[in-house]
């Protein structure tokens, strides 16, 4: 299934900062004043959506926004202020490991009593919760691996070769029908969700937007290349066991064969990727640039911290019988039983 190639519509604003950024992009108003950006909640809806608007110009763009806005100096100045607010908060709030081995160790051994989103969905999640999860994850998965590709020109030697090999798999290994973003679109189709890129940004909660914005922030800055490699390592190390549970959830809820296949594919592929990323990408980067160790550890820790915040939001809502979404799913979709 090919995703729609049209540029997504700019999502609805969630506060004064995102409203001003949106208006500037559309040519209908000025950018937000610096004091509004400085006062914005770093993990809140307003700042996270404003960052999303800025970052989407580096992916597929936004409908009605000129392509040259991507490098607009005034917009880049505002984006830098938004990034500073977000990154400063992360550096203050994330419990950081002193070394890469310590940061990775927590990911390699799951506690026996662990209960995250994938555990919940596998054991007792309902179809409406699976659909909410897929809609929110689509903000990333419909551009899966794109943010990590930005690090390739910034690596060399073992790290570059291994990173390129893993990315090649993520992009289908030369087969268009195996591109992971396209596989996720088929999962969404099974769930009766619209497969258009960017369709569910309005529905995504702030913690979900933050997990994707972190990838873009790290990917767009050469100075943060170590942190992006740490992010990638965190994703690959945790993906295979979580994907196994999510595949179980898809089967148990009757999500459909394409939904099952997406996670089955990640169980196998990411088990291999985890070894390559840990030993060759991370190991190669540490060998070439040992001074980046603290940055790699920060990327791992910040990724897990934001994922834990997202899990807390999702599980808190679902256990209370509430929707986890910022806004209800649009109604122009295939009829699927359950809450939307």
Short mmCIF file of C-alpha atoms in Angstrom, two decimals:
data_model
loop_
_atom_site.label_atom_id
_atom_site.label_comp_id
_atom_site.label_asym_id
_atom_site.label_seq_id
_atom_site.Cartn_x
_atom_site.Cartn_y
_atom_site.Cartn_z
CA UNK A 1 0.00 0.00 0.00
CA UNK A 2 1.47 3.35 -1.04
CA UNK A 3 0.89 6.18 1.38
CA UNK A 4 -0.72 9.33 0.04
CA UNK A 5 1.90 11.70 -1.33
CA UNK A 6 0.03 14.90 -0.60
CA UNK A 7 1.42 17.23 2.05
CA UNK A 8 -0.51 16.98 5.31
CA UNK A 9 -2.62 19.88 6.49
CA UNK A 10 -1.12 21.88 9.37
CA UNK A 11 -2.67 20.52 12.60
CA UNK A 12 -4.86 22.65 14.83
CA UNK A 13 -2.99 24.84 17.35
CA UNK A 14 -2.89 23.96 21.04
CA UNK A 15 -1.90 27.30 22.53
CA UNK A 16 -0.44 30.71 21.68
CA UNK A 17 3.00 29.46 20.63
CA UNK A 18 1.82 26.76 18.23
CA UNK A 19 -0.90 29.11 16.94
CA UNK A 20 1.67 31.79 16.11
CA UNK A 21 4.06 29.31 14.45
CA UNK A 22 1.19 27.93 12.38
CA UNK A 23 0.07 31.41 11.31
CA UNK A 24 3.62 32.37 10.35
CA UNK A 25 4.00 29.25 8.23
CA UNK A 26 0.76 30.07 6.43
CA UNK A 27 1.75 33.72 6.02
CA UNK A 28 -1.07 35.09 8.19
CA UNK A 29 0.76 36.32 11.29
CA UNK A 30 4.05 36.85 13.15
CA UNK A 31 6.07 34.32 15.09
CA UNK A 32 5.55 34.07 18.86
CA UNK A 33 7.47 36.54 21.03
CA UNK A 34 10.52 35.11 22.85
CA UNK A 35 8.89 35.49 26.26
CA UNK A 36 6.00 33.22 25.24
CA UNK A 37 8.41 30.54 24.04
CA UNK A 38 10.47 30.82 27.23
CA UNK A 39 7.35 30.42 29.37
CA UNK A 40 5.91 27.43 27.49
CA UNK A 41 5.70 24.09 29.32
CA UNK A 42 8.59 22.09 27.79
CA UNK A 43 6.62 18.83 27.57
CA UNK A 44 3.22 20.41 27.03
CA UNK A 45 0.90 20.41 24.04
CA UNK A 46 1.69 23.94 22.90
CA UNK A 47 5.47 23.69 22.71
CA UNK A 48 5.51 20.12 21.40
CA UNK A 49 3.09 20.95 18.59
CA UNK A 50 5.09 24.07 17.71
CA UNK A 51 8.21 21.93 17.41
CA UNK A 52 6.33 19.39 15.31
CA UNK A 53 5.27 22.14 12.89
CA UNK A 54 8.87 23.31 12.54
CA UNK A 55 10.25 19.81 12.04
CA UNK A 56 7.70 18.66 9.48
CA UNK A 57 9.19 21.14 7.02
CA UNK A 58 12.26 18.86 6.93
CA UNK A 59 10.15 15.80 6.10
CA UNK A 60 7.20 16.07 3.70
CA UNK A 61 6.25 19.67 4.38
CA UNK A 62 2.80 21.04 5.18
CA UNK A 63 -0.04 21.96 2.85
CA UNK A 64 -0.13 25.67 2.11
CA UNK A 65 3.39 26.28 3.42
CA UNK A 66 6.06 27.31 0.87
CA UNK A 67 8.93 24.84 0.62
CA UNK A 68 11.53 27.54 1.29
CA UNK A 69 10.12 28.07 4.79
CA UNK A 70 12.28 25.07 5.73
CA UNK A 71 15.32 27.39 5.98
CA UNK A 72 13.57 30.62 6.93
CA UNK A 73 16.04 32.43 9.28
CA UNK A 74 13.35 33.84 11.58
CA UNK A 75 11.63 30.47 11.89
CA UNK A 76 14.95 28.77 12.61
CA UNK A 77 15.60 31.30 15.37
CA UNK A 78 12.24 30.47 16.97
CA UNK A 79 12.83 26.74 16.50
CA UNK A 80 16.18 27.08 18.27
CA UNK A 81 14.45 28.72 21.23
CA UNK A 82 11.85 25.94 21.35
CA UNK A 83 14.60 23.32 21.16
CA UNK A 84 16.56 25.01 23.92
CA UNK A 85 13.49 24.95 26.19
CA UNK A 86 12.89 21.25 25.48
CA UNK A 87 16.52 20.10 25.64
CA UNK A 88 17.32 22.10 28.78
CA UNK A 89 14.36 20.51 30.55
CA UNK A 90 15.45 17.03 29.46
CA UNK A 91 19.01 17.55 30.67
CA UNK A 92 17.66 18.70 34.04
CA UNK A 93 14.97 16.01 34.43
CA UNK A 94 16.43 12.82 32.93
CA UNK A 95 18.38 10.65 35.40
CA UNK A 96 21.62 10.20 33.50
CA UNK A 97 24.02 7.27 33.56
CA UNK A 98 27.73 7.95 33.77
CA UNK A 99 28.60 5.55 30.96
CA UNK A 100 27.09 3.83 27.93
CA UNK A 101 27.31 0.34 29.43
CA UNK A 102 25.28 1.44 32.43
CA UNK A 103 22.64 3.06 30.24
CA UNK A 104 22.34 -0.04 28.07
CA UNK A 105 22.29 -2.49 30.97
CA UNK A 106 18.84 -1.43 32.13
CA UNK A 107 17.44 -2.07 28.65
CA UNK A 108 18.94 -5.53 28.25
CA UNK A 109 17.21 -7.09 31.27
CA UNK A 110 13.46 -6.70 31.75
CA UNK A 111 12.19 -6.97 35.34
CA UNK A 112 9.99 -10.02 35.92
CA UNK A 113 7.16 -7.77 37.08
CA UNK A 114 7.49 -5.26 34.22
CA UNK A 115 4.22 -3.82 32.98
CA UNK A 116 4.36 -1.39 30.12
CA UNK A 117 2.09 -0.54 27.22
CA UNK A 118 3.00 -3.66 25.24
CA UNK A 119 2.35 -5.87 28.31
CA UNK A 120 -1.04 -4.24 28.83
CA UNK A 121 -2.12 -4.54 25.21
CA UNK A 122 -0.89 -8.14 24.94
CA UNK A 123 -2.66 -9.33 28.09
CA UNK A 124 -5.88 -7.34 28.30
CA UNK A 125 -5.95 -4.51 25.79
CA UNK A 126 -9.11 -3.99 23.76
CA UNK A 127 -9.34 -3.22 20.07
CA UNK A 128 -10.17 0.46 20.66
CA UNK A 129 -6.98 0.80 22.72
CA UNK A 130 -4.93 -0.91 20.00
CA UNK A 131 -6.36 1.58 17.50
CA UNK A 132 -5.51 4.54 19.72
CA UNK A 133 -1.98 3.24 20.13
CA UNK A 134 -1.54 2.80 16.36
CA UNK A 135 -2.96 6.25 15.59
CA UNK A 136 -0.55 7.95 17.98
CA UNK A 137 2.46 5.90 16.93
CA UNK A 138 1.70 6.70 13.28
CA UNK A 139 3.21 10.17 13.83
CA UNK A 140 6.55 8.34 13.81
CA UNK A 141 5.98 5.03 12.08
CA UNK A 142 4.78 6.59 8.81
CA UNK A 143 8.29 8.08 8.58
CA UNK A 144 10.05 5.22 10.33
CA UNK A 145 13.87 5.46 10.26
CA UNK A 146 13.89 8.86 8.49
CA UNK A 147 15.12 10.87 11.53
CA UNK A 148 17.93 8.39 12.12
CA UNK A 149 19.12 8.66 8.51
CA UNK A 150 20.31 12.21 9.21
CA UNK A 151 23.19 10.84 11.28
CA UNK A 152 24.76 8.92 8.39
CA UNK A 153 26.83 11.82 6.96
CA UNK A 154 28.08 12.50 10.50
CA UNK A 155 29.51 9.02 11.08
CA UNK A 156 32.43 7.17 9.51
CA UNK A 157 34.15 3.81 9.62
CA UNK A 158 32.46 0.94 11.49
CA UNK A 159 29.65 3.09 12.86
CA UNK A 160 28.68 4.46 9.45
CA UNK A 161 28.79 1.08 7.70
CA UNK A 162 26.70 -0.62 10.38
CA UNK A 163 24.20 2.23 10.62
CA UNK A 164 23.73 2.17 6.85
CA UNK A 165 23.14 -1.59 6.95
CA UNK A 166 20.41 -1.29 9.57
CA UNK A 167 18.78 1.64 7.79
CA UNK A 168 18.80 -0.36 4.55
CA UNK A 169 16.67 -2.98 6.29
CA UNK A 170 14.34 -0.33 7.73
CA UNK A 171 13.79 1.01 4.22
CA UNK A 172 12.86 -2.40 2.87
CA UNK A 173 16.22 -3.78 1.79
CA UNK A 174 15.65 -2.49 -1.72
CA UNK A 175 12.00 -3.68 -1.88
CA UNK A 176 9.31 -1.04 -1.83
CA UNK A 177 6.74 -3.47 -0.42
CA UNK A 178 8.96 -4.08 2.63
CA UNK A 179 9.57 -0.46 3.64
CA UNK A 180 8.63 -0.37 7.32
CA UNK A 181 6.61 2.83 6.99
CA UNK A 182 4.52 1.17 4.31
CA UNK A 183 4.08 -1.95 6.44
CA UNK A 184 2.73 0.27 9.21
CA UNK A 185 0.29 1.88 6.79
CA UNK A 186 -1.06 -1.60 6.07
CA UNK A 187 -1.40 -2.20 9.81
CA UNK A 188 -3.45 1.00 10.04
CA UNK A 189 -5.63 -0.13 7.15
CA UNK A 190 -6.36 -3.39 8.98
CA UNK A 191 -7.45 -1.33 11.98
CA UNK A 192 -9.76 0.85 9.92
CA UNK A 193 -7.51 3.89 10.29
CA UNK A 194 -6.70 6.49 7.65
CA UNK A 195 -3.22 5.78 6.27
CA UNK A 196 -2.51 9.35 5.13
CA UNK A 197 0.75 10.75 6.46
CA UNK A 198 0.17 13.15 9.36
CA UNK A 199 -3.53 12.32 9.62
CA UNK A 200 -3.48 11.73 13.38
CA UNK A 201 -1.25 14.53 14.64
CA UNK A 202 -4.35 16.29 15.98
CA UNK A 203 -5.26 13.13 17.91
CA UNK A 204 -1.78 12.49 19.33
CA UNK A 205 -1.14 13.44 22.93
CA UNK A 206 1.77 15.69 23.91
CA UNK A 207 3.88 12.79 25.32
CA UNK A 208 3.57 11.01 21.94
CA UNK A 209 4.63 14.14 20.05
CA UNK A 210 7.61 14.56 22.40
CA UNK A 211 8.97 11.09 21.60
CA UNK A 212 9.02 11.93 17.88
CA UNK A 213 10.30 15.48 18.36
CA UNK A 214 13.28 14.11 20.29
CA UNK A 215 14.35 12.11 17.21
CA UNK A 216 14.10 15.16 14.96
CA UNK A 217 15.92 17.38 17.43
CA UNK A 218 18.83 14.94 17.75
CA UNK A 219 18.92 14.15 14.04
CA UNK A 220 19.03 17.75 12.85
CA UNK A 221 22.06 18.73 14.95
CA UNK A 222 25.53 17.37 14.25
CA UNK A 223 26.53 18.28 17.80
CA UNK A 224 23.94 15.75 19.05
CA UNK A 225 25.01 12.86 16.81
CA UNK A 226 26.09 10.82 19.81
CA UNK A 227 22.71 11.27 21.45
CA UNK A 228 20.96 10.20 18.24
CA UNK A 229 23.01 7.01 18.14
CA UNK A 230 22.00 6.46 21.77
CA UNK A 231 18.38 6.98 20.82
CA UNK A 232 18.68 4.49 17.99
CA UNK A 233 20.30 1.94 20.29
CA UNK A 234 17.48 2.32 22.80
CA UNK A 235 14.86 1.78 20.09
CA UNK A 236 16.54 -1.30 18.65
CA UNK A 237 17.40 -2.95 21.99
CA UNK A 238 13.82 -2.69 23.28
CA UNK A 239 11.98 -3.30 20.00
CA UNK A 240 12.11 -7.08 19.61
CA UNK A 241 10.56 -8.13 22.96
CA UNK A 242 7.98 -5.34 22.80
CA UNK A 243 7.10 -6.26 19.21
CA UNK A 244 6.55 -9.87 20.27
CA UNK A 245 3.97 -8.72 22.82
CA UNK A 246 2.35 -6.31 20.37
CA UNK A 247 2.06 -9.09 17.77
CA UNK A 248 0.24 -11.10 20.43
CA UNK A 249 -2.05 -8.13 21.05
CA UNK A 250 -2.87 -7.89 17.35
CA UNK A 251 -3.79 -11.57 17.21
CA UNK A 252 -5.79 -11.53 20.42
CA UNK A 253 -7.87 -8.51 19.40
CA UNK A 254 -8.37 -9.65 15.80
CA UNK A 255 -6.59 -6.62 14.38
CA UNK A 256 -5.81 -8.33 11.07
CA UNK A 257 -2.98 -10.07 9.21
CA UNK A 258 -1.08 -6.92 8.18
CA UNK A 259 -1.21 -5.66 11.77
CA UNK A 260 0.21 -8.96 12.99
CA UNK A 261 2.87 -8.99 10.26
CA UNK A 262 4.23 -5.54 11.12
CA UNK A 263 5.18 -6.60 14.62
CA UNK A 264 6.22 -10.12 13.60
CA UNK A 265 8.64 -8.51 11.16
CA UNK A 266 10.12 -6.35 13.93
CA UNK A 267 10.59 -9.31 16.27
CA UNK A 268 12.96 -10.94 13.81
CA UNK A 269 14.59 -7.90 12.23
CA UNK A 270 15.21 -5.97 15.42
CA UNK A 271 16.70 -8.95 17.24
CA UNK A 272 19.46 -8.81 14.62
CA UNK A 273 19.59 -5.01 14.57
CA UNK A 274 20.07 -4.87 18.33
CA UNK A 275 23.36 -6.77 18.07
CA UNK A 276 24.60 -4.70 15.14
CA UNK A 277 23.69 -1.40 16.77
CA UNK A 278 25.22 -2.23 20.15
CA UNK A 279 28.47 -3.72 18.90
CA UNK A 280 29.09 -1.92 15.62
CA UNK A 281 27.22 1.41 15.62
CA UNK A 282 27.68 2.30 19.29
CA UNK A 283 30.97 0.40 19.59
CA UNK A 284 32.31 1.92 16.39
CA UNK A 285 31.37 5.45 17.41
CA UNK A 286 32.96 5.02 20.85
CA UNK A 287 36.11 3.71 19.22
CA UNK A 288 36.29 6.66 16.81
CA UNK A 289 35.03 9.38 19.17
CA UNK A 290 35.25 8.27 22.82
CA UNK A 291 34.43 11.80 23.91
CA UNK A 292 30.82 11.18 22.82
CA UNK A 293 30.16 8.55 25.49
CA UNK A 294 28.16 10.88 27.72
CA UNK A 295 26.06 12.02 24.75
CA UNK A 296 25.29 8.42 23.75
CA UNK A 297 24.24 7.63 27.32
CA UNK A 298 22.05 10.75 27.41
CA UNK A 299 20.33 9.72 24.17
CA UNK A 300 19.51 6.32 25.66
CA UNK A 301 18.29 7.74 28.95
CA UNK A 302 16.23 10.59 27.43
CA UNK A 303 14.53 8.16 25.06
CA UNK A 304 13.51 5.83 27.88
CA UNK A 305 12.40 8.73 30.08
CA UNK A 306 10.08 10.12 27.42
CA UNK A 307 8.78 6.64 26.57
CA UNK A 308 8.01 6.10 30.26
CA UNK A 309 6.07 9.39 30.33
CA UNK A 310 4.07 8.29 27.30
CA UNK A 311 3.39 4.88 28.88
CA UNK A 312 2.19 6.55 32.07
CA UNK A 313 -0.23 8.69 30.09
CA UNK A 314 -1.59 5.82 27.99
CA UNK A 315 -1.97 3.35 30.84
CA UNK A 316 -3.43 5.94 33.19
CA UNK A 317 -6.15 6.75 30.67
CA UNK A 318 -6.90 3.16 29.65
CA UNK A 319 -7.06 1.79 33.17
CA UNK A 320 -9.58 4.51 33.96
CA UNK A 321 -11.63 3.55 30.89
CA UNK A 322 -10.81 6.84 29.14
CA UNK A 323 -9.39 7.68 25.75
CA UNK A 324 -5.68 8.56 25.73
CA UNK A 325 -6.06 10.83 22.70
CA UNK A 326 -5.75 14.60 22.60
CA UNK A 327 -8.74 14.72 20.25
CA UNK A 328 -11.12 12.01 19.02
CA UNK A 329 -10.20 10.08 15.90
CA UNK A 330 -11.81 11.55 12.76
CA UNK A 331 -15.05 9.84 11.82
CA UNK A 332 -14.34 9.37 8.10
CA UNK A 333 -12.77 5.95 8.55
CA UNK A 334 -13.89 2.39 8.16
CA UNK A 335 -16.34 1.27 10.78
CA UNK A 336 -14.56 -0.55 13.58
CA UNK A 337 -16.25 -1.56 16.80
CA UNK A 338 -15.10 0.02 20.03
CA UNK A 339 -14.39 3.50 21.39
CA UNK A 340 -12.86 6.08 19.05
#
